[in-house]
PDB file of C-alpha atoms and ligand atoms in Angstrom:
ATOM      1  CA  MET T   9       6.300   1.307 -28.781  1.00  0.00           C
ATOM      2  CA  ARG T  10       7.645   4.828 -28.850  1.00  0.00           C
ATOM      3  CA  ILE T  11       7.486   6.818 -25.673  1.00  0.00           C
ATOM      4  CA  SER T  12       8.563  11.171 -24.613  1.00  0.00           C
ATOM      5  CA  LEU T  13       8.184  12.559 -21.566  1.00  0.00           C
ATOM      6  CA  VAL T  14       5.992  15.767 -22.213  1.00  0.00           C
ATOM      7  CA  PRO T  15       8.282  18.770 -21.856  1.00  0.00           C
ATOM      8  CA  SER T  16       7.473  20.979 -18.789  1.00  0.00           C
ATOM      9  CA  SER T  17       8.464  24.113 -20.306  1.00  0.00           C
ATOM     10  CA  THR T  18       7.915  26.600 -23.170  1.00  0.00           C
ATOM     11  CA  SER T  19      11.416  27.408 -23.275  1.00  0.00           C
ATOM     12  CA  SER T  20      12.036  24.071 -25.127  1.00  0.00           C
ATOM     13  CA  GLU T  21      15.534  23.908 -24.144  1.00  0.00           C
ATOM     14  CA  ASN T  22      14.620  23.676 -20.528  1.00  0.00           C
ATOM     15  CA  GLN T  23      15.081  20.534 -19.202  1.00  0.00           C
ATOM     16  CA  LEU T  24      13.527  20.890 -16.461  1.00  0.00           C
ATOM     17  CA  GLN T  25      10.872  18.687 -15.412  1.00  0.00           C
ATOM     18  CA  PHE T  26       8.167  19.838 -13.248  1.00  0.00           C
ATOM     19  CA  LEU T  27       5.635  18.604 -14.381  1.00  0.00           C
ATOM     20  CA  THR T  28       4.705  14.599 -15.581  1.00  0.00           C
ATOM     21  CA  SER T  29       2.915  13.561 -19.280  1.00  0.00           C
ATOM     22  CA  TYR T  30       5.071  10.230 -20.974  1.00  0.00           C
ATOM     23  CA  LEU T  31       3.117   9.992 -24.117  1.00  0.00           C
ATOM     24  CA  ILE T  32       3.421   6.859 -25.705  1.00  0.00           C
ATOM     25  CA  ASN T  33       3.018   6.388 -29.481  1.00  0.00           C
ATOM     26  CA  ASP T  34       0.660   9.822 -29.516  1.00  0.00           C
ATOM     27  CA  THR T  35      -2.990   8.360 -28.863  1.00  0.00           C
ATOM     28  CA  ILE T  36      -2.270   7.540 -24.874  1.00  0.00           C
ATOM     29  CA  ALA T  37      -0.739   9.787 -22.461  1.00  0.00           C
ATOM     30  CA  LEU T  38       0.528   8.822 -18.632  1.00  0.00           C
ATOM     31  CA  ASP T  39      -0.797  11.518 -16.612  1.00  0.00           C
ATOM     32  CA  ALA T  40      -1.785  15.275 -17.269  1.00  0.00           C
ATOM     33  CA  GLY T  41       1.016  17.398 -16.156  1.00  0.00           C
ATOM     34  CA  SER T  42       1.954  18.448 -19.451  1.00  0.00           C
ATOM     35  CA  ILE T  43      -0.455  17.055 -22.515  1.00  0.00           C
ATOM     36  CA  GLY T  44      -2.886  20.346 -22.302  1.00  0.00           C
ATOM     37  CA  PHE T  45       0.892  22.074 -23.176  1.00  0.00           C
ATOM     38  CA  TYR T  46       1.948  20.183 -25.703  1.00  0.00           C
ATOM     39  CA  ARG T  47       2.013  22.235 -29.004  1.00  0.00           C
ATOM     40  CA  THR T  48      -1.296  22.486 -31.176  1.00  0.00           C
ATOM     41  CA  PRO T  49      -4.658  21.924 -30.217  1.00  0.00           C
ATOM     42  CA  ARG T  50      -5.138  19.511 -33.242  1.00  0.00           C
ATOM     43  CA  GLU T  51      -1.688  17.470 -32.058  1.00  0.00           C
ATOM     44  CA  GLN T  52      -2.819  16.491 -28.836  1.00  0.00           C
ATOM     45  CA  ALA T  53      -6.248  15.917 -30.765  1.00  0.00           C
ATOM     46  CA  ARG T  54      -4.979  13.045 -31.346  1.00  0.00           C
ATOM     47  CA  VAL T  55      -3.959  11.930 -27.456  1.00  0.00           C
ATOM     48  CA  LYS T  56      -7.387   9.184 -27.067  1.00  0.00           C
ATOM     49  CA  HIS T  57      -6.904   7.683 -23.540  1.00  0.00           C
ATOM     50  CA  VAL T  58      -5.100   8.793 -20.323  1.00  0.00           C
ATOM     51  CA  LEU T  59      -3.754   7.550 -18.063  1.00  0.00           C
ATOM     52  CA  ILE T  60      -3.555   9.632 -13.677  1.00  0.00           C
ATOM     53  CA  SER T  61      -1.359   7.640 -12.407  1.00  0.00           C
ATOM     54  CA  HIS T  62      -2.395   9.918  -9.154  1.00  0.00           C
ATOM     55  CA  THR T  63      -4.167  13.212  -8.266  1.00  0.00           C
ATOM     56  CA  HIS T  64      -1.203  15.606  -7.263  1.00  0.00           C
ATOM     57  CA  MET T  65      -1.370  18.606  -9.186  1.00  0.00           C
ATOM     58  CA  ASP T  66       2.087  18.159 -10.980  1.00  0.00           C
ATOM     59  CA  HIS T  67       0.582  14.541 -12.977  1.00  0.00           C
ATOM     60  CA  VAL T  68      -2.806  16.590 -13.341  1.00  0.00           C
ATOM     61  CA  ALA T  69      -2.317  20.198 -13.421  1.00  0.00           C
ATOM     62  CA  SER T  70      -3.379  20.483 -17.618  1.00  0.00           C
ATOM     63  CA  LEU T  71      -5.759  17.648 -17.504  1.00  0.00           C
ATOM     64  CA  PRO T  72      -8.264  21.410 -18.141  1.00  0.00           C
ATOM     65  CA  ILE T  73      -6.428  22.379 -20.595  1.00  0.00           C
ATOM     66  CA  PHE T  74      -5.972  19.345 -22.160  1.00  0.00           C
ATOM     67  CA  LEU T  75      -9.425  19.048 -22.528  1.00  0.00           C
ATOM     68  CA  GLU T  76     -10.813  22.384 -23.121  1.00  0.00           C
ATOM     69  CA  ASN T  77      -8.509  22.506 -25.953  1.00  0.00           C
ATOM     70  CA  ILE T  78      -9.554  19.138 -27.321  1.00  0.00           C
ATOM     71  CA  PHE T  79     -13.237  19.678 -27.815  1.00  0.00           C
ATOM     72  CA  ASN T  80     -15.189  20.135 -30.970  1.00  0.00           C
ATOM     73  CA  LEU T  81     -11.702  18.519 -32.310  1.00  0.00           C
ATOM     74  CA  SER T  82     -12.033  14.639 -30.974  1.00  0.00           C
ATOM     75  CA  SER T  83     -14.933  11.928 -31.532  1.00  0.00           C
ATOM     76  CA  PRO T  84     -15.135   9.466 -30.363  1.00  0.00           C
ATOM     77  CA  CYS T  85     -14.182  12.123 -27.459  1.00  0.00           C
ATOM     78  CA  VAL T  86     -11.304  11.031 -24.953  1.00  0.00           C
ATOM     79  CA  THR T  87     -11.079   8.211 -21.830  1.00  0.00           C
ATOM     80  CA  ILE T  88      -9.345   9.031 -18.286  1.00  0.00           C
ATOM     81  CA  HIS T  89      -8.183   6.737 -16.478  1.00  0.00           C
ATOM     82  CA  GLY T  90      -8.008   6.191 -13.373  1.00  0.00           C
ATOM     83  CA  SER T  91      -8.380   4.413  -9.695  1.00  0.00           C
ATOM     84  CA  GLU T  92     -11.460   4.706  -8.425  1.00  0.00           C
ATOM     85  CA  ALA T  93      -9.399   7.085  -5.805  1.00  0.00           C
ATOM     86  CA  VAL T  94      -8.184   8.955  -8.486  1.00  0.00           C
ATOM     87  CA  LEU T  95     -11.494  10.015 -10.837  1.00  0.00           C
ATOM     88  CA  GLU T  96     -13.641  10.384  -7.558  1.00  0.00           C
ATOM     89  CA  THR T  97     -11.027  13.116  -6.216  1.00  0.00           C
ATOM     90  CA  LEU T  98     -11.250  14.432  -9.898  1.00  0.00           C
ATOM     91  CA  GLN T  99     -15.420  14.796  -9.557  1.00  0.00           C
ATOM     92  CA  ARG T 100     -14.604  16.143  -6.465  1.00  0.00           C
ATOM     93  CA  ASP T 101     -11.595  19.448  -6.418  1.00  0.00           C
ATOM     94  CA  LEU T 102     -11.090  19.467  -9.315  1.00  0.00           C
ATOM     95  CA  PHE T 103     -14.413  19.021 -11.744  1.00  0.00           C
ATOM     96  CA  ASN T 104     -16.520  20.821  -9.735  1.00  0.00           C
ATOM     97  CA  ASN T 105     -17.820  23.833 -10.882  1.00  0.00           C
ATOM     98  CA  ARG T 106     -15.511  25.982  -9.086  1.00  0.00           C
ATOM     99  CA  LEU T 107     -12.504  24.899 -10.325  1.00  0.00           C
ATOM    100  CA  TRP T 108     -12.998  24.226 -13.450  1.00  0.00           C
ATOM    101  CA  PRO T 109     -16.383  23.505 -14.857  1.00  0.00           C
ATOM    102  CA  ASP T 110     -18.049  20.149 -14.483  1.00  0.00           C
ATOM    103  CA  PHE T 111     -16.642  18.166 -17.612  1.00  0.00           C
ATOM    104  CA  ILE T 112     -17.666  14.627 -16.291  1.00  0.00           C
ATOM    105  CA  SER T 113     -21.509  15.690 -17.423  1.00  0.00           C
ATOM    106  CA  LEU T 114     -21.070  18.639 -19.900  1.00  0.00           C
ATOM    107  CA  ALA T 115     -22.884  17.771 -22.436  1.00  0.00           C
ATOM    108  CA  PRO T 116     -22.865  20.595 -25.021  1.00  0.00           C
ATOM    109  CA  ASN T 117     -25.601  19.956 -27.580  1.00  0.00           C
ATOM    110  CA  GLY T 118     -24.735  16.468 -26.536  1.00  0.00           C
ATOM    111  CA  VAL T 119     -20.767  16.723 -27.653  1.00  0.00           C
ATOM    112  CA  ARG T 120     -19.007  15.183 -24.128  1.00  0.00           C
ATOM    113  CA  PHE T 121     -15.694  16.114 -23.021  1.00  0.00           C
ATOM    114  CA  LEU T 122     -14.523  12.615 -21.849  1.00  0.00           C
ATOM    115  CA  ASN T 123     -14.905   9.499 -20.504  1.00  0.00           C
ATOM    116  CA  LEU T 124     -13.940   7.835 -17.217  1.00  0.00           C
ATOM    117  CA  SER T 125     -12.965   4.308 -17.259  1.00  0.00           C
ATOM    118  CA  THR T 126     -11.831   3.229 -14.731  1.00  0.00           C
ATOM    119  CA  LEU T 127      -8.544   1.356 -13.643  1.00  0.00           C
ATOM    120  CA  ARG T 128      -8.673  -2.356 -10.996  1.00  0.00           C
ATOM    121  CA  PRO T 129      -5.133  -2.769  -9.934  1.00  0.00           C
ATOM    122  CA  GLY T 130      -3.764  -5.320 -11.150  1.00  0.00           C
ATOM    123  CA  VAL T 131      -6.155  -5.557 -14.448  1.00  0.00           C
ATOM    124  CA  PRO T 132      -4.161  -5.338 -17.492  1.00  0.00           C
ATOM    125  CA  ILE T 133      -6.539  -2.989 -20.122  1.00  0.00           C
ATOM    126  CA  GLU T 134      -5.266  -3.141 -23.985  1.00  0.00           C
ATOM    127  CA  LEU T 135      -5.733   0.276 -25.730  1.00  0.00           C
ATOM    128  CA  ASP T 136      -4.336   0.803 -29.022  1.00  0.00           C
ATOM    129  CA  GLY T 137      -2.735  -2.496 -29.537  1.00  0.00           C
ATOM    130  CA  LEU T 138      -0.310  -1.637 -26.050  1.00  0.00           C
ATOM    131  CA  LYS T 139      -1.590  -3.999 -22.640  1.00  0.00           C
ATOM    132  CA  ILE T 140      -1.099  -2.304 -19.216  1.00  0.00           C
ATOM    133  CA  THR T 141      -1.504  -3.251 -16.221  1.00  0.00           C
ATOM    134  CA  PRO T 142      -2.465  -0.910 -13.285  1.00  0.00           C
ATOM    135  CA  ILE T 143      -0.098  -1.662 -10.006  1.00  0.00           C
ATOM    136  CA  PRO T 144      -0.042   0.341  -5.881  1.00  0.00           C
ATOM    137  CA  VAL T 145       2.990   2.020  -5.093  1.00  0.00           C
ATOM    138  CA  ASP T 146       3.223   3.773  -2.194  1.00  0.00           C
ATOM    139  CA  HIS T 147       3.064   7.391  -1.993  1.00  0.00           C
ATOM    140  CA  VAL T 148       1.369   9.795  -0.137  1.00  0.00           C
ATOM    141  CA  VAL T 149      -2.476   9.184  -2.159  1.00  0.00           C
ATOM    142  CA  PRO T 150      -3.523   6.480  -3.876  1.00  0.00           C
ATOM    143  CA  THR T 151      -1.492   6.034  -6.238  1.00  0.00           C
ATOM    144  CA  LEU T 152      -0.886   3.414  -9.381  1.00  0.00           C
ATOM    145  CA  GLY T 153       2.714   3.077 -11.874  1.00  0.00           C
ATOM    146  CA  PHE T 154       2.346   1.416 -14.750  1.00  0.00           C
ATOM    147  CA  LEU T 155       3.140  -1.506 -16.588  1.00  0.00           C
ATOM    148  CA  ILE T 156       3.193  -1.241 -20.085  1.00  0.00           C
ATOM    149  CA  GLU T 157       3.782  -3.774 -23.018  1.00  0.00           C
ATOM    150  CA  ASP T 158       3.855  -4.433 -26.533  1.00  0.00           C
ATOM    151  CA  ASP T 159       4.533  -7.533 -28.769  1.00  0.00           C
ATOM    152  CA  LYS T 160       8.696  -6.418 -28.344  1.00  0.00           C
ATOM    153  CA  ALA T 161       8.955  -4.584 -25.910  1.00  0.00           C
ATOM    154  CA  ALA T 162       7.620  -3.541 -21.746  1.00  0.00           C
ATOM    155  CA  VAL T 163       8.663   0.074 -19.673  1.00  0.00           C
ATOM    156  CA  LEU T 164       7.846   0.226 -16.346  1.00  0.00           C
ATOM    157  CA  ILE T 165       6.237   3.642 -15.331  1.00  0.00           C
ATOM    158  CA  PRO T 166       5.788   3.613 -11.666  1.00  0.00           C
ATOM    159  CA  SER T 167       5.587   7.184 -11.097  1.00  0.00           C
ATOM    160  CA  ASP T 168       6.305   8.799  -8.139  1.00  0.00           C
ATOM    161  CA  THR T 169       6.898   6.518  -5.409  1.00  0.00           C
ATOM    162  CA  GLY T 170       8.705   5.879  -1.676  1.00  0.00           C
ATOM    163  CA  PRO T 171       9.677   2.555  -1.545  1.00  0.00           C
ATOM    164  CA  THR T 172       8.105  -0.727  -3.292  1.00  0.00           C
ATOM    165  CA  GLU T 173       7.742  -4.450  -3.516  1.00  0.00           C
ATOM    166  CA  GLU T 174       4.854  -4.987  -5.286  1.00  0.00           C
ATOM    167  CA  ILE T 175       5.290  -3.548  -8.682  1.00  0.00           C
ATOM    168  CA  TRP T 176       8.786  -4.679  -9.143  1.00  0.00           C
ATOM    169  CA  GLN T 177       7.849  -8.513  -9.245  1.00  0.00           C
ATOM    170  CA  ARG T 178       5.777  -7.745 -11.574  1.00  0.00           C
ATOM    171  CA  ALA T 179       8.228  -6.200 -13.948  1.00  0.00           C
ATOM    172  CA  ASN T 180      10.634  -8.877 -13.072  1.00  0.00           C
ATOM    173  CA  GLN T 181       8.269 -11.122 -15.341  1.00  0.00           C
ATOM    174  CA  ALA T 182       7.674  -9.185 -17.905  1.00  0.00           C
ATOM    175  CA  ALA T 183      10.340 -11.009 -20.500  1.00  0.00           C
ATOM    176  CA  ASN T 184      10.907  -8.486 -22.841  1.00  0.00           C
ATOM    177  CA  LEU T 185      11.488  -5.303 -20.511  1.00  0.00           C
ATOM    178  CA  LYS T 186      13.358  -2.703 -22.107  1.00  0.00           C
ATOM    179  CA  ALA T 187      13.235   0.350 -19.838  1.00  0.00           C
ATOM    180  CA  VAL T 188      11.974   1.837 -16.641  1.00  0.00           C
ATOM    181  CA  PHE T 189      10.971   5.918 -16.082  1.00  0.00           C
ATOM    182  CA  LEU T 190      11.868   5.884 -12.106  1.00  0.00           C
ATOM    183  CA  GLU T 191      11.938   8.792 -10.323  1.00  0.00           C
ATOM    184  CA  SER T 192      14.533  10.176  -8.033  1.00  0.00           C
ATOM    185  CA  CYS T 193      12.291  13.269  -6.823  1.00  0.00           C
ATOM    186  CA  PHE T 194      15.052  14.701  -3.580  1.00  0.00           C
ATOM    187  CA  PRO T 195      18.104  14.708  -3.295  1.00  0.00           C
ATOM    188  CA  ASN T 196      20.236  12.276  -1.074  1.00  0.00           C
ATOM    189  CA  SER T 197      20.849  15.369   2.296  1.00  0.00           C
ATOM    190  CA  MET T 198      16.753  16.466   1.792  1.00  0.00           C
ATOM    191  CA  ALA T 199      15.724  11.972   3.230  1.00  0.00           C
ATOM    192  CA  GLY T 200      13.866  13.170   5.401  1.00  0.00           C
ATOM    193  CA  LEU T 201      11.402  14.669   3.223  1.00  0.00           C
ATOM    194  CA  ALA T 202      11.705  12.318   0.848  1.00  0.00           C
ATOM    195  CA  GLU T 203      10.332   9.425   2.861  1.00  0.00           C
ATOM    196  CA  ILE T 204       7.309  11.818   4.513  1.00  0.00           C
ATOM    197  CA  SER T 205       6.563  12.964   0.707  1.00  0.00           C
ATOM    198  CA  LYS T 206       7.170   8.883   0.061  1.00  0.00           C
ATOM    199  CA  HIS T 207       9.582  10.361  -2.854  1.00  0.00           C
ATOM    200  CA  LEU T 208      12.694   8.381  -3.561  1.00  0.00           C
ATOM    201  CA  THR T 209      16.049   9.826  -3.494  1.00  0.00           C
ATOM    202  CA  PRO T 210      19.453   8.838  -5.481  1.00  0.00           C
ATOM    203  CA  GLU T 211      20.237   6.037  -2.081  1.00  0.00           C
ATOM    204  CA  LYS T 212      17.049   4.727  -2.357  1.00  0.00           C
ATOM    205  CA  PHE T 213      16.888   4.650  -6.481  1.00  0.00           C
ATOM    206  CA  PHE T 214      19.523   2.441  -5.427  1.00  0.00           C
ATOM    207  CA  ARG T 215      17.454   0.304  -3.618  1.00  0.00           C
ATOM    208  CA  GLU T 216      14.742   0.155  -5.803  1.00  0.00           C
ATOM    209  CA  VAL T 217      16.924  -1.081  -9.091  1.00  0.00           C
ATOM    210  CA  LYS T 218      18.486  -3.736  -7.581  1.00  0.00           C
ATOM    211  CA  LYS T 219      14.335  -5.422  -7.158  1.00  0.00           C
ATOM    212  CA  LEU T 220      14.895  -5.989 -10.765  1.00  0.00           C
ATOM    213  CA  LYS T 221      16.616  -8.690 -12.205  1.00  0.00           C
ATOM    214  CA  LEU T 222      16.364  -7.647 -15.863  1.00  0.00           C
ATOM    215  CA  PRO T 223      18.710  -5.856 -17.650  1.00  0.00           C
ATOM    216  CA  ALA T 224      17.243  -2.741 -18.675  1.00  0.00           C
ATOM    217  CA  ALA T 225      17.438   1.145 -19.093  1.00  0.00           C
ATOM    218  CA  LEU T 226      17.188   2.809 -16.147  1.00  0.00           C
ATOM    219  CA  LEU T 227      15.528   6.360 -16.958  1.00  0.00           C
ATOM    220  CA  ALA T 228      15.128   9.207 -13.851  1.00  0.00           C
ATOM    221  CA  VAL T 229      13.278  11.319 -13.771  1.00  0.00           C
ATOM    222  CA  HIS T 230      11.240  13.526 -11.755  1.00  0.00           C
ATOM    223  CA  ILE T 231      14.177  15.099 -10.519  1.00  0.00           C
ATOM    224  CA  LYS T 232      13.089  18.475  -8.737  1.00  0.00           C
ATOM    225  CA  PRO T 233      14.794  21.041 -10.665  1.00  0.00           C
ATOM    226  CA  LEU T 234      15.850  23.520  -7.848  1.00  0.00           C
ATOM    227  CA  PHE T 235      18.078  20.356  -6.264  1.00  0.00           C
ATOM    228  CA  ARG T 236      18.763  19.274 -10.568  1.00  0.00           C
ATOM    229  CA  ASP T 237      22.355  19.031 -10.492  1.00  0.00           C
ATOM    230  CA  GLN T 238      23.265  17.872  -7.387  1.00  0.00           C
ATOM    231  CA  ILE T 239      20.725  14.944  -8.012  1.00  0.00           C
ATOM    232  CA  VAL T 240      22.496  14.095 -11.669  1.00  0.00           C
ATOM    233  CA  GLN T 241      25.752  14.041  -9.931  1.00  0.00           C
ATOM    234  CA  GLU T 242      24.427  11.688  -7.181  1.00  0.00           C
ATOM    235  CA  LEU T 243      23.005   9.510  -9.388  1.00  0.00           C
ATOM    236  CA  GLN T 244      25.727   9.543 -11.869  1.00  0.00           C
ATOM    237  CA  SER T 245      27.823   8.506  -8.656  1.00  0.00           C
ATOM    238  CA  LEU T 246      26.170   5.315  -8.122  1.00  0.00           C
ATOM    239  CA  GLY T 247      27.766   3.589 -10.160  1.00  0.00           C
ATOM    240  CA  LEU T 248      24.285   1.781 -12.292  1.00  0.00           C
ATOM    241  CA  LYS T 249      26.003   1.078 -16.155  1.00  0.00           C
ATOM    242  CA  ASN T 250      22.405   0.744 -17.943  1.00  0.00           C
ATOM    243  CA  LEU T 251      21.369   4.259 -15.259  1.00  0.00           C
ATOM    244  CA  GLY T 252      20.508   7.570 -17.608  1.00  0.00           C
ATOM    245  CA  ILE T 253      19.146  10.635 -16.702  1.00  0.00           C
ATOM    246  CA  ALA T 254      15.484  11.425 -18.865  1.00  0.00           C
ATOM    247  CA  ARG T 255      15.834  13.829 -21.626  1.00  0.00           C
ATOM    248  CA  MET T 256      12.433  15.660 -21.503  1.00  0.00           C
ATOM    249  CA  GLY T 257      10.777  15.686 -25.649  1.00  0.00           C
ATOM    250  CA  PHE T 258      12.724  12.971 -27.231  1.00  0.00           C
ATOM    251  CA  GLU T 259      10.968  10.394 -28.048  1.00  0.00           C
ATOM    252  CA  TYR T 260      11.751   6.629 -26.906  1.00  0.00           C
ATOM    253  CA  VAL T 261      11.194   3.941 -29.338  1.00  0.00           C
ATOM    254  CA  LEU T 262      11.972   0.688 -27.191  1.00  0.00           C
TER     255      LEU T 262
HETATM  256 ZN1   ZN Z  20       2.884  12.709  -6.222  1.00  0.00          ZN
HETATM  257 ZN1   ZN Z  21       4.784  14.012  -8.932  1.00  0.00          ZN
END
């Protein structure tokens, strides 16, 4: 399995993460924060499935742009996967003919922009040789994390979450778990804000990864750009041997 955290910035050296999108094996995107700003329309059109963890803007910001970029390049059209809550919010609040045209219904000359597919919590789907299990986590809007498995490796991407339980129980059953991309949004000094917004600090990150019984690589993501140096320092002082800071634009091969 090849997985990369898509850069947020058009400056290629920039490691600041403003947005969230992962690209898996070129054909599957997990979240659409930056996938529509990635390289060229033709490269974006290789993505056949987009899974949306939740509808916060940093996870869907580039979805309209992505769909416009690949229109007419992608046949059959891309499928957007999300929970019922996610799909309903996309229709009501984004593709509502005010913020953006209703790409869900529009089909110029019979060509659709997208198909929708509903994710059910705990029910795995099979996509391009991968088994992907959506698992609810604890964030301020309905949010699904993902366990992604092929025949050699499993990767856990809990997405945005405060302290949570179920996803760790599921991860502990994945014998081939190789990596966890876990958020560490705020510095420890902002624990109050992390609690209200249901995100993690390095201290909370530490408590979460202790729920994992398997020796996977721990890759910190979703680090608030303004506090990046402080958060990275606090993460590194946790004494976790298998901890790394996820490198944007780098392809992890698992
Ligand atoms: Zn969020
Ligand atoms: Zn987020």
